[in-house]
Short mmCIF file of C-alpha atoms and ligand atoms in Angstrom, two decimals:
data_model
loop_
_atom_site.label_atom_id
_atom_site.label_comp_id
_atom_site.label_asym_id
_atom_site.label_seq_id
_atom_site.Cartn_x
_atom_site.Cartn_y
_atom_site.Cartn_z
CA MET A 24 292.17 104.27 90.85
CA ASP A 25 293.38 103.61 94.31
CA VAL A 26 294.73 99.87 93.78
CA GLY A 27 295.43 99.44 97.21
CA ASN A 28 299.15 99.59 99.19
CA LYS A 29 299.32 103.29 98.61
CA VAL A 30 299.37 102.77 94.64
CA LEU A 31 297.23 104.77 92.37
CA GLU A 32 297.05 103.28 89.15
CA ILE A 33 296.40 105.51 85.59
CA LYS A 34 293.38 103.69 83.80
CA ASN A 35 292.72 105.88 80.69
CA LEU A 36 294.72 108.60 79.42
CA ALA A 37 294.35 110.14 76.09
CA VAL A 38 294.76 113.69 74.55
CA LEU A 39 292.83 114.77 71.27
CA PRO A 40 295.13 113.71 68.58
CA GLU A 41 295.19 117.46 67.36
CA TYR A 42 296.63 118.57 70.96
CA GLN A 43 299.41 115.62 71.17
CA LYS A 44 303.02 116.43 71.14
CA LYS A 45 302.16 119.61 72.83
CA GLY A 46 302.81 118.82 76.57
CA TYR A 47 299.39 118.02 77.70
CA GLY A 48 299.69 114.54 78.60
CA ARG A 49 302.81 114.81 80.63
CA MET A 50 301.08 117.90 82.51
CA LEU A 51 297.95 115.63 83.18
CA ILE A 52 300.43 113.36 84.57
CA ASP A 53 302.46 115.97 86.75
CA PHE A 54 298.65 117.09 87.56
CA VAL A 55 298.15 113.76 89.13
CA CYS A 56 301.37 113.36 90.68
CA GLN A 57 301.48 116.80 92.28
CA LYS A 58 297.65 116.35 93.79
CA TYR A 59 298.47 112.50 95.44
CA LYS A 60 301.80 112.93 96.26
CA ASN A 61 301.37 112.88 100.20
CA SER A 62 298.84 110.40 100.20
CA PHE A 63 300.12 107.60 98.00
CA LYS A 64 303.64 106.10 97.20
CA GLU A 65 303.53 105.08 93.68
CA LEU A 66 301.88 105.89 90.74
CA GLN A 67 301.81 103.05 87.89
CA VAL A 68 300.41 102.45 84.30
CA GLY A 69 299.79 99.58 82.63
CA THR A 70 300.18 99.77 78.37
CA GLY A 71 300.37 97.76 75.41
CA ASP A 72 304.39 97.02 74.20
CA SER A 73 304.13 100.11 71.88
CA LEU A 74 306.13 103.17 70.46
CA LEU A 75 303.05 104.90 70.63
CA THR A 76 303.18 104.79 74.63
CA ILE A 77 306.14 103.82 76.33
CA PRO A 78 308.32 106.48 75.48
CA PHE A 79 306.31 108.83 76.54
CA TYR A 80 305.68 107.32 79.90
CA GLU A 81 309.88 107.03 80.49
CA LYS A 82 310.18 110.51 79.16
CA CYS A 83 307.44 111.41 82.02
CA GLY A 84 310.08 109.71 84.68
CA PHE A 85 308.62 106.05 84.80
CA VAL A 86 310.12 103.11 84.92
CA ARG A 87 308.99 99.65 83.32
CA SER A 88 308.25 97.57 86.34
CA HIS A 89 306.61 94.29 85.38
CA ILE A 90 304.84 92.56 82.47
CA ILE A 91 301.61 90.48 82.14
CA LYS A 92 302.04 87.99 79.63
CA ASN A 93 299.48 87.52 76.83
CA PHE A 94 297.12 90.05 78.39
CA PHE A 95 295.75 91.30 74.94
CA ILE A 96 295.24 88.07 73.76
CA ASP A 97 293.38 86.89 76.89
CA ASN A 98 290.97 89.65 77.50
CA TYR A 99 290.30 90.68 73.93
CA ASP A 100 288.18 89.21 71.43
CA HIS A 101 289.75 90.47 68.32
CA PRO A 102 293.36 91.64 67.71
CA ILE A 103 294.85 94.95 68.78
CA ILE A 104 296.90 96.73 66.41
CA GLU A 105 298.88 99.44 67.47
CA ASN A 106 301.32 101.32 65.08
CA GLY A 107 301.04 98.26 62.79
CA THR A 108 302.06 95.77 65.27
CA ARG A 109 299.59 93.54 67.42
CA LEU A 110 299.68 94.07 71.01
CA ILE A 111 300.18 91.03 73.23
CA ASP A 112 301.82 91.79 76.76
CA MET A 113 300.88 94.05 79.22
CA VAL A 114 303.80 96.14 80.52
CA TYR A 115 303.51 98.20 83.64
CA LEU A 116 305.68 100.97 84.36
CA LYS A 117 305.67 103.10 87.79
CA LYS A 118 306.80 106.03 89.11
CA GLN A 119 307.59 107.31 92.79
CA LEU A 120 305.27 109.85 94.20
C1 COA B 201 300.15 108.99 74.99
C2 COA B 201 299.60 110.62 75.36
C3 COA B 201 298.73 110.69 76.11
C4 COA B 201 300.87 111.44 75.03
O1 COA B 201 300.52 112.73 75.38
P1 COA B 201 300.76 114.24 74.52
O2 COA B 201 300.08 115.27 75.26
O3 COA B 201 300.86 113.83 73.15
O4 COA B 201 302.67 113.80 75.49
P2 COA B 201 303.46 115.21 75.27
O5 COA B 201 303.36 115.93 74.70
O6 COA B 201 303.38 115.54 77.04
O7 COA B 201 304.96 114.43 75.53
C5 COA B 201 305.80 114.73 76.89
C6 COA B 201 306.86 114.12 76.55
O8 COA B 201 307.00 112.26 75.66
C7 COA B 201 307.48 112.21 74.83
N1 COA B 201 306.68 111.67 73.59
C8 COA B 201 305.59 111.71 73.63
N2 COA B 201 304.88 110.80 72.38
C9 COA B 201 305.90 110.10 72.34
C10 COA B 201 306.25 109.14 71.41
N3 COA B 201 305.19 108.33 70.77
N4 COA B 201 307.24 108.47 71.04
C11 COA B 201 308.54 109.30 71.56
N5 COA B 201 308.29 110.15 72.69
C12 COA B 201 306.91 111.08 72.79
C13 COA B 201 307.26 114.01 73.99
O9 COA B 201 308.25 114.15 72.57
C14 COA B 201 307.60 114.71 74.85
O10 COA B 201 309.30 115.12 75.33
P3 COA B 201 309.86 115.90 75.37
O11 COA B 201 309.29 116.74 76.54
O12 COA B 201 311.32 115.63 75.66
O13 COA B 201 309.50 116.86 74.25
C15 COA B 201 299.12 110.82 73.74
O14 COA B 201 299.82 110.28 72.69
C16 COA B 201 297.80 109.97 73.57
O15 COA B 201 296.55 110.65 73.84
N6 COA B 201 298.01 108.74 72.80
C17 COA B 201 296.21 108.26 72.42
C18 COA B 201 295.98 107.65 73.22
C19 COA B 201 296.94 106.49 74.48
O16 COA B 201 297.64 105.44 73.68
N7 COA B 201 297.07 106.69 75.89
C20 COA B 201 297.63 105.99 76.59
C21 COA B 201 297.11 104.51 77.01
S1 COA B 201 298.15 103.48 78.09
#
């Protein structure tokens, strides 16, 4: 999604469970980077503070940018549990294009 100021945001990214950890997620990110590197300056993504996602984005060259406090409490009517932990804040990561 074009969120303005030459920044693109990944809204949903998922690889079928049986195909995870085979390089497809990284390929999807690399595809977006290649396709938009001349028309945008930055790619960003927001995710829960989870070991299932943040290490993946860091491996793909993202660095932590900012946090939206209580995002998963304020925007959902039920607890979101990932990897046994309740998600609370939204962590934003960014990567220069
Ligand atoms: C997050 C997700 C998209 C990653 O896709 P993937 O195809 O499994 O990731 P890749 O195989 O391309 O992994 C790229 C690198 O990240 C690493 N990585 C991936 N998931 C990781 C994890 N949970 N913890 C640590 N490292 C991880 C891989 O080991 C790989 O590193 P390497 O190149 O050094 O071997 C996938 O796990 C998924 O669909 N999860 C469920 C949906 C989801 O949470 N989406 C994100 C919403 S913000």
